[in-house]
PDB file of C-alpha atoms in Angstrom:
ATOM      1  CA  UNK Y   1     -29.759 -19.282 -12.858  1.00  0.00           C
ATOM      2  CA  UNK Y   2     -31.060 -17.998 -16.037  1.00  0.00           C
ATOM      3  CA  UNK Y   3     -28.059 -16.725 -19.150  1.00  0.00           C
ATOM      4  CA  UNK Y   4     -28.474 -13.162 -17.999  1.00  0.00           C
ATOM      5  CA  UNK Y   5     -28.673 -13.514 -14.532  1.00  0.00           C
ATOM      6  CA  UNK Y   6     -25.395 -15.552 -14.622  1.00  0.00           C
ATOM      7  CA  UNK Y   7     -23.935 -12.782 -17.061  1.00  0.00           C
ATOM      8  CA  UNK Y   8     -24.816 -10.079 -14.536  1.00  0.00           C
ATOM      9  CA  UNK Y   9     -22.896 -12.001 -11.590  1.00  0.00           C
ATOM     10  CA  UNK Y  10     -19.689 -12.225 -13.604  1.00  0.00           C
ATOM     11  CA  UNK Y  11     -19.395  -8.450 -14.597  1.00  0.00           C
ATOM     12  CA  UNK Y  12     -19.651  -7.501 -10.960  1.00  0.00           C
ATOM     13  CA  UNK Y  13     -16.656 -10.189 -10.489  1.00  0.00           C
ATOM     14  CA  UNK Y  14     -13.587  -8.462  -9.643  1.00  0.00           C
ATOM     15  CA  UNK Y  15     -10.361 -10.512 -11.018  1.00  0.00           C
ATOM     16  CA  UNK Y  16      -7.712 -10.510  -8.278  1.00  0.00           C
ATOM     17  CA  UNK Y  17      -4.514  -8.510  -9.366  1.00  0.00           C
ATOM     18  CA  UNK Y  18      -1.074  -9.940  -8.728  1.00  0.00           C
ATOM     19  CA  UNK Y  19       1.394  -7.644  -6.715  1.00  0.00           C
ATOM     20  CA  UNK Y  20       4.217  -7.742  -8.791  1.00  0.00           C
ATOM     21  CA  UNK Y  21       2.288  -6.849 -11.478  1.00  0.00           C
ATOM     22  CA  UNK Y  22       0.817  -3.488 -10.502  1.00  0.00           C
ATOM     23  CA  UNK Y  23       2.814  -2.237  -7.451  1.00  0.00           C
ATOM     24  CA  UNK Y  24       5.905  -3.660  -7.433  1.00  0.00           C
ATOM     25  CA  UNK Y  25       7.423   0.458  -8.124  1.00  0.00           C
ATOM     26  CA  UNK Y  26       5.285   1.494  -5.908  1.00  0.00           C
ATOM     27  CA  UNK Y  27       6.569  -0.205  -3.219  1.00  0.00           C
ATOM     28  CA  UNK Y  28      10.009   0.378  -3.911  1.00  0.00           C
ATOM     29  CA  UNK Y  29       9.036   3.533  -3.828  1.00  0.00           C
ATOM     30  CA  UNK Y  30       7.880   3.680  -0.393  1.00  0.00           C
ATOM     31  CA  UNK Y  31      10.566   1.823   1.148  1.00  0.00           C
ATOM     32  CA  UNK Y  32      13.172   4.201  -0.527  1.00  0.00           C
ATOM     33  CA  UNK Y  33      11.097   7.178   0.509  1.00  0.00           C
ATOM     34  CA  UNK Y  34      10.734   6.100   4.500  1.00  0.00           C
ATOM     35  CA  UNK Y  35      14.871   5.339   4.349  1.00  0.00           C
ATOM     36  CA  UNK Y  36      15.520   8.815   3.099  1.00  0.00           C
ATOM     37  CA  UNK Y  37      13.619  10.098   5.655  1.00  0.00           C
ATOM     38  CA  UNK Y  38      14.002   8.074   8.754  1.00  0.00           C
ATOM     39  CA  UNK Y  39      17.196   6.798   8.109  1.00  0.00           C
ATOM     40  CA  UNK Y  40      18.629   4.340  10.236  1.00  0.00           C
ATOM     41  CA  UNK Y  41      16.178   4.311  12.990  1.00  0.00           C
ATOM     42  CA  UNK Y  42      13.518   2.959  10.264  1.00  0.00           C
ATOM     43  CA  UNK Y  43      13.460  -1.070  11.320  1.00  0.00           C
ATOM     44  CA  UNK Y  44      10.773  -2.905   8.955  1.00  0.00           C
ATOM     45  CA  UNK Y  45       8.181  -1.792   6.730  1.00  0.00           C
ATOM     46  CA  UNK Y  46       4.730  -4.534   7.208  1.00  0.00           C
ATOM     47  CA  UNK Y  47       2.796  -5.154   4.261  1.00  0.00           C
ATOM     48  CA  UNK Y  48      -0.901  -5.891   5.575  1.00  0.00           C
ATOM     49  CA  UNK Y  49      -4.239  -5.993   4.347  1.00  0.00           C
ATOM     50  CA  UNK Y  50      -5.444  -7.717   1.256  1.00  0.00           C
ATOM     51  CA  UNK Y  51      -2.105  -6.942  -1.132  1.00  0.00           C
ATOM     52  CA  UNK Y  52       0.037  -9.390   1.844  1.00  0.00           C
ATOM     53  CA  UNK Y  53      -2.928 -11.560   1.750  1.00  0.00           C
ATOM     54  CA  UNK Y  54      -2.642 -12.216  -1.833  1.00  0.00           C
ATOM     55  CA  UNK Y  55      -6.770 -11.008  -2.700  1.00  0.00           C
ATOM     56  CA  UNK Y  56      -6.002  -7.310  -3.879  1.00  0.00           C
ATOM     57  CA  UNK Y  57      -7.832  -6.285  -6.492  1.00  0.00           C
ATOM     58  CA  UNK Y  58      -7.219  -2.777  -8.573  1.00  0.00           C
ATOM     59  CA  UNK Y  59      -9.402  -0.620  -5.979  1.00  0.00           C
ATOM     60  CA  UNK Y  60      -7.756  -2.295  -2.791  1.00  0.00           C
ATOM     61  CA  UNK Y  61      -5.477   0.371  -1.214  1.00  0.00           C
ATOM     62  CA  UNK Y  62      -1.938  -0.292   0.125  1.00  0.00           C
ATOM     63  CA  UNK Y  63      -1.375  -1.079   3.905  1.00  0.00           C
ATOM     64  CA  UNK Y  64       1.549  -0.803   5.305  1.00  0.00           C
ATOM     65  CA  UNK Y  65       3.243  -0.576   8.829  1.00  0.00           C
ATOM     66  CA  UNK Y  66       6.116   1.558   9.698  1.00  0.00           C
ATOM     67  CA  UNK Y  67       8.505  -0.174  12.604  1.00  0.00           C
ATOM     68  CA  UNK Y  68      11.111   2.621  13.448  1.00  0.00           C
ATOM     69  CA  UNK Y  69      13.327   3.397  16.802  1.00  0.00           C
ATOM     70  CA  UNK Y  70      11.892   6.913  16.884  1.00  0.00           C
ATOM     71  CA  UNK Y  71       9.338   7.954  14.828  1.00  0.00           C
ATOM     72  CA  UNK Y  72       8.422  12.196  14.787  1.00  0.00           C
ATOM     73  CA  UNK Y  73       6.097  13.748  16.925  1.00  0.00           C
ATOM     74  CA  UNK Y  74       4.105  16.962  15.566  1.00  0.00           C
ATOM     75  CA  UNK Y  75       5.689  19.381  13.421  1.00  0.00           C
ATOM     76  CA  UNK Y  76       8.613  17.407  12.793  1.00  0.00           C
ATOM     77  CA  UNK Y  77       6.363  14.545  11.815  1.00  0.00           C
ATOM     78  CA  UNK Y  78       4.317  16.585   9.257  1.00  0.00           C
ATOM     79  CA  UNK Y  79       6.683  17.364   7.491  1.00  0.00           C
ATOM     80  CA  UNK Y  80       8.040  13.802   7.289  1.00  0.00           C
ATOM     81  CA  UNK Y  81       5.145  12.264   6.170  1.00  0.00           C
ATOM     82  CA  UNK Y  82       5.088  14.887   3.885  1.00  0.00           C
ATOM     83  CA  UNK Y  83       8.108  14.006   2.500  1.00  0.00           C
ATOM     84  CA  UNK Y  84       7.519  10.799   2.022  1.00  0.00           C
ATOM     85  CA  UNK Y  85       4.679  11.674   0.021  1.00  0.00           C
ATOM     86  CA  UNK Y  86       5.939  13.652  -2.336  1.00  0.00           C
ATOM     87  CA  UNK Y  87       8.992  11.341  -3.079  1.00  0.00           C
ATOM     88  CA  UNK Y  88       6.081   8.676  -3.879  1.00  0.00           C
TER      89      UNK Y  88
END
């Protein structure tokens, strides 16, 4: 591998991003957010995808699964989820 080619395979490199370091409010934020809004039939919030796995990078989006007794069906759920949007 020739100077530039090598040069042009290390720009496209994306450097993995630690968790703690970029979305650690963010989080917070949505856990905080889905207790205000669900309450106490919210049971777990799953982190998934590439942030859990440790490989995120700054363009990786944030995956996570909401565990609750009863979640909202329809209007009631629209506006939920648009709560917890605009708290985040």
């Amino acid at each position: 591998m020739t100077s530039a080619e090598h040069k042009r395979t290390s720009e496209r490199r994306v450097t993995p991003v630690r968790l703690h370091d970029l979305f650690e409010g963010t989080l917070a934020a949505h856990v905080n957010a889905w207790r205000e809004v669900l309450g106490s039939d919210l049971v777990s919030l799953v982190l998934y995808g590439s942030w859990a796995r440790g490989t995120a990078t700054v363009d990786s989006d944030i995956n996570i699964l909401v565990v609750a007794e009863r979640l909202p069906r329809g209007r009631w759920a629209e506006a939920v989820f648009s709560r917890c949007r605009q708290i985040v």
